[in-house]
Coordinates of C-alpha atoms in Angstrom, one line a residue:
X1 CA 45.0 33.3 13.3
X2 CA 41.5 31.9 11.9
X3 CA 38.6 33.9 12.0
X4 CA 36.0 34.1 15.0
X5 CA 34.2 32.0 14.6
X6 CA 35.5 29.1 12.6
X7 CA 36.2 25.7 14.5
X8 CA 40.3 25.1 13.1
X9 CA 41.7 21.7 12.3
X10 CA 40.6 18.2 11.2
X11 CA 37.6 18.9 14.3
X12 CA 36.5 21.6 12.3
X13 CA 36.2 20.0 8.5
X14 CA 34.2 16.8 9.9
X15 CA 32.0 19.0 12.0
X16 CA 31.3 21.3 9.0
X17 CA 30.7 17.8 6.8
X18 CA 28.5 17.0 8.9
X19 CA 26.2 19.6 9.6
X20 CA 25.7 19.8 5.2
X21 CA 25.0 16.0 5.7
X22 CA 22.7 17.3 8.0
X23 CA 21.1 19.6 5.3
X24 CA 21.2 16.8 2.5
X25 CA 18.9 14.8 4.9
X26 CA 16.1 17.4 5.5
X27 CA 16.2 18.4 1.8
X28 CA 15.6 14.8 1.7
X29 CA 13.0 14.5 3.6
X30 CA 11.7 17.3 1.9
X31 CA 11.3 16.2 -1.3
X32 CA 9.9 12.8 0.2
X33 CA 7.2 14.7 1.4
X34 CA 6.3 16.8 -1.1
X35 CA 6.2 13.5 -3.0
X36 CA 3.8 11.7 -1.4
X37 CA 1.1 9.7 -3.0
X38 CA -2.0 10.5 -4.3
X39 CA -5.0 7.9 -3.3
X40 CA -8.7 7.0 -3.2
X41 CA -10.4 5.5 -0.8
X42 CA -13.8 3.2 -2.2
X43 CA -16.1 2.3 1.0
X44 CA -19.7 0.7 0.9
X45 CA -19.3 -0.3 4.5
X46 CA -22.2 2.6 5.6
X47 CA -24.4 1.4 3.6
X48 CA -24.8 -1.7 4.3
X49 CA -27.9 -3.2 5.7
X50 CA -27.2 -6.9 7.5
X51 CA -27.1 -9.2 3.8
X52 CA -25.1 -12.1 3.1
X53 CA -24.4 -14.2 0.3
X54 CA -25.6 -17.7 0.8
X55 CA -24.8 -20.6 -1.7
X56 CA -23.8 -18.9 -4.2
X57 CA -20.0 -21.0 -5.7
X58 CA -18.7 -17.3 -5.9
X59 CA -19.5 -13.5 -5.8
X60 CA -17.5 -10.3 -7.0
X61 CA -17.6 -6.3 -7.6
X62 CA -16.6 -4.9 -10.2
X63 CA -14.2 -1.5 -9.9
X64 CA -13.7 1.8 -12.3
X65 CA -10.8 2.3 -12.1
X66 CA -9.1 5.8 -11.3
X67 CA -7.7 7.6 -14.1
X68 CA -4.5 9.2 -12.0
X69 CA -4.4 6.6 -9.2
X70 CA -4.9 3.2 -10.8
X71 CA -3.1 1.2 -9.0
X72 CA -5.4 -1.1 -6.5
X73 CA -3.1 -1.2 -3.5
X74 CA -5.1 -3.6 -2.0
X75 CA -8.5 -4.6 -1.6
X76 CA -11.0 -5.9 1.4
X77 CA -14.8 -7.9 1.3
X78 CA -16.7 -8.4 4.4
X79 CA -17.2 -12.5 5.2
X80 CA -20.3 -14.1 7.3
X81 CA -18.9 -16.5 10.3
X82 CA -20.0 -19.5 8.5
X83 CA -16.9 -19.0 6.1
X84 CA -14.7 -18.7 9.2
X85 CA -11.8 -21.3 8.5
X86 CA -12.6 -21.4 4.7
X87 CA -10.2 -21.3 2.0
X88 CA -10.8 -19.1 -1.0
X89 CA -9.6 -17.3 -4.4
X90 CA -9.3 -14.1 -5.1
X91 CA -8.8 -13.2 -8.9
X92 CA -8.2 -9.7 -10.5
X93 CA -9.0 -9.8 -14.3
X94 CA -10.0 -7.0 -17.1
X95 CA -13.4 -9.0 -17.3
X96 CA -16.2 -10.3 -16.1
X97 CA -16.5 -14.3 -17.4
X98 CA -12.9 -15.6 -19.7
X99 CA -10.7 -12.2 -19.1
X100 CA -7.1 -12.3 -18.4
X101 CA -6.4 -13.1 -14.7
X102 CA -4.2 -10.8 -14.1
X103 CA -3.4 -11.2 -10.1
X104 CA -4.2 -14.4 -8.2
X105 CA -4.3 -15.6 -4.8
X106 CA -5.3 -18.1 -2.4
X107 CA -6.8 -16.8 1.6
X108 CA -8.3 -17.8 4.3
X109 CA -10.8 -16.0 5.7
X110 CA -12.0 -15.3 8.9
X111 CA -15.1 -13.3 10.7
X112 CA -14.9 -9.6 9.2
X113 CA -13.1 -7.6 7.3
X114 CA -10.2 -10.0 5.0
X115 CA -8.3 -6.9 3.1
X116 CA -5.6 -8.1 0.6
X117 CA -2.4 -6.4 -0.7
X118 CA -2.3 -6.7 -4.3
X119 CA -0.3 -3.8 -5.5
X120 CA -1.4 -4.2 -9.1
X121 CA -1.1 -1.5 -12.1
X122 CA -4.0 -0.9 -14.1
X123 CA -5.5 0.3 -16.8
X124 CA -6.4 4.0 -16.0
X125 CA -11.0 4.4 -16.7
X126 CA -10.6 1.0 -16.9
X127 CA -13.4 -1.5 -15.3
X128 CA -11.9 -4.2 -13.7
X129 CA -12.7 -6.8 -11.0
X130 CA -12.1 -8.4 -7.7
X131 CA -14.1 -12.1 -9.0
X132 CA -14.0 -14.8 -5.7
X133 CA -14.3 -18.5 -5.8
X134 CA -15.8 -20.2 -3.5
X135 CA -14.8 -23.3 -3.9
X136 CA -16.8 -25.2 -3.3
X137 CA -18.5 -23.9 -0.1
X138 CA -22.4 -22.7 -0.2
X139 CA -23.3 -21.1 3.0
X140 CA -23.0 -17.7 4.0
X141 CA -19.9 -15.6 2.8
X142 CA -19.3 -12.3 1.5
X143 CA -21.3 -9.1 2.9
X144 CA -23.3 -7.4 -0.3
X145 CA -25.6 -4.1 0.0
X146 CA -29.1 -3.3 -2.5
X147 CA -28.3 0.7 -4.2
X148 CA -25.5 0.8 -2.6
X149 CA -24.7 3.4 -4.7
X150 CA -21.1 3.3 -5.9
X151 CA -21.6 4.5 -9.4
X152 CA -18.3 2.6 -10.5
X153 CA -19.3 -1.1 -10.4
X154 CA -21.8 -3.6 -9.7
X155 CA -22.3 -6.9 -7.9
X156 CA -21.6 -10.2 -9.4
X157 CA -22.4 -13.5 -8.3
X158 CA -21.9 -17.4 -9.5
X159 CA -19.3 -20.0 -9.7
X160 CA -16.5 -18.3 -12.4
X161 CA -16.4 -19.0 -14.8
X162 CA -20.4 -17.8 -14.9
X163 CA -21.0 -14.1 -13.2
X164 CA -24.0 -12.8 -14.5
X165 CA -24.2 -9.2 -14.1
X166 CA -28.0 -9.6 -13.4
X167 CA -26.9 -7.0 -10.0
X168 CA -26.9 -3.8 -11.6
X169 CA -28.4 -2.4 -8.3
X170 CA -26.4 -4.8 -5.8
X171 CA -22.2 -4.0 -4.3
X172 CA -19.9 -6.3 -2.0
X173 CA -19.6 -4.2 1.6
X174 CA -15.9 -3.4 0.6
X175 CA -13.3 -1.4 0.7
X176 CA -10.8 -0.6 -2.7
X177 CA -7.9 1.5 -1.7
X178 CA -6.1 2.9 -4.7
X179 CA -2.5 4.9 -4.6
X180 CA -0.6 6.2 -8.1
X181 CA 2.8 5.8 -9.6
X182 CA 4.3 8.0 -6.8
X183 CA 3.0 5.5 -4.1
X184 CA 5.2 3.1 -2.6
X185 CA 7.6 4.5 0.8
X186 CA 10.9 6.0 -1.5
X187 CA 13.9 3.5 -0.7
X188 CA 16.2 5.5 -2.7
X189 CA 16.7 9.2 -3.8
X190 CA 19.1 9.8 -5.9
X191 CA 21.0 13.4 -4.1
X192 CA 24.2 15.0 -6.9
X193 CA 27.5 13.6 -4.7
X194 CA 26.5 12.3 -2.0
X195 CA 28.5 10.7 0.2
X196 CA 27.3 8.3 2.2
X197 CA 26.8 10.2 6.1
X198 CA 28.8 8.2 9.2
X199 CA 27.2 6.4 12.2
X200 CA 27.4 7.9 15.5
X201 CA 30.4 5.1 15.9
X202 CA 32.0 6.6 13.3
X203 CA 32.6 9.4 14.1
X204 CA 33.4 9.6 18.1
X205 CA 36.6 7.1 15.9
X206 CA 36.6 9.8 13.9
X207 CA 36.9 12.6 16.3
X208 CA 38.9 11.2 18.4
X209 CA 41.3 10.6 16.1
X210 CA 41.2 13.9 15.6
X211 CA 42.3 14.5 18.9
X212 CA 45.5 12.5 19.4
X213 CA 46.4 13.8 15.2
X214 CA 45.5 17.5 17.0
X215 CA 47.4 16.8 20.1
X216 CA 50.3 15.0 17.9
X217 CA 50.9 18.7 16.1
X218 CA 51.3 20.5 18.5
X219 CA 54.0 18.8 20.3
X220 CA 55.6 18.6 17.7
X221 CA 55.3 22.5 17.3
X222 CA 56.6 22.6 21.1

C-alpha cells in the first residue's frame, strides 16, 4: 500500500521533481531581488532657466564619481532645436584636456534630452569628464544652467583639447545615472546541482509516456 497523500509511480516522482524546480526558481528570483542594483542619479533639469550654448565648438560636464555606484550607466544632455539632425561626438575622459579617452561615440542629435548609454566602470571618487565635440557646428547647442548647485562638477566650454574651467558656477542641463557593480540584469544564477526545468510541451510528453508505461505494467500484472 502507498502512504496516503503520496503519488505512486513515475508520474508522482516527476511531479515531485517539478515541485522542486519551482521551489528552486522561487529561490533564484529571491536571490536576484536581493542583488538589486544600487543607483545614484544626478539630475539638474529642474534648475534650468532657458539658457543655451551658442557659438561654442564644444562643451561638457565634469562629474564626481560616487564611491560605491561607480559605473556610469548613461548620461543625457538637452539640445536646442537648431542642433536637430547634427552629428556630435561624446567623449568620457579622465581629464579636461589631453586625458585618456575612456569612452567615445558619435550620436545624431534630436531636440530635447539625448541619452547615451555608456556602462563605463570609473574609479570611485574620481573626477570624470563628459565632453562633447560639436564637430564644427557653432549655433545653439546644449542647455546649461547658472548656479545650478551640483557641487560634484561644473560645465566646461571651448573646443576639444582646449576646454576651460572658467565656469565654476555653471552646469549643463543633464541627467547621469550611476550604478554599483551589481548593476544590470543577472543572466545566470548558479544553483548547486541544477537540472534544466522541462518546458510545458516536454512535461506533456513525459506525462503521456509515464501514463502509457503505467498502463503497460497493469496489463502485464493482470
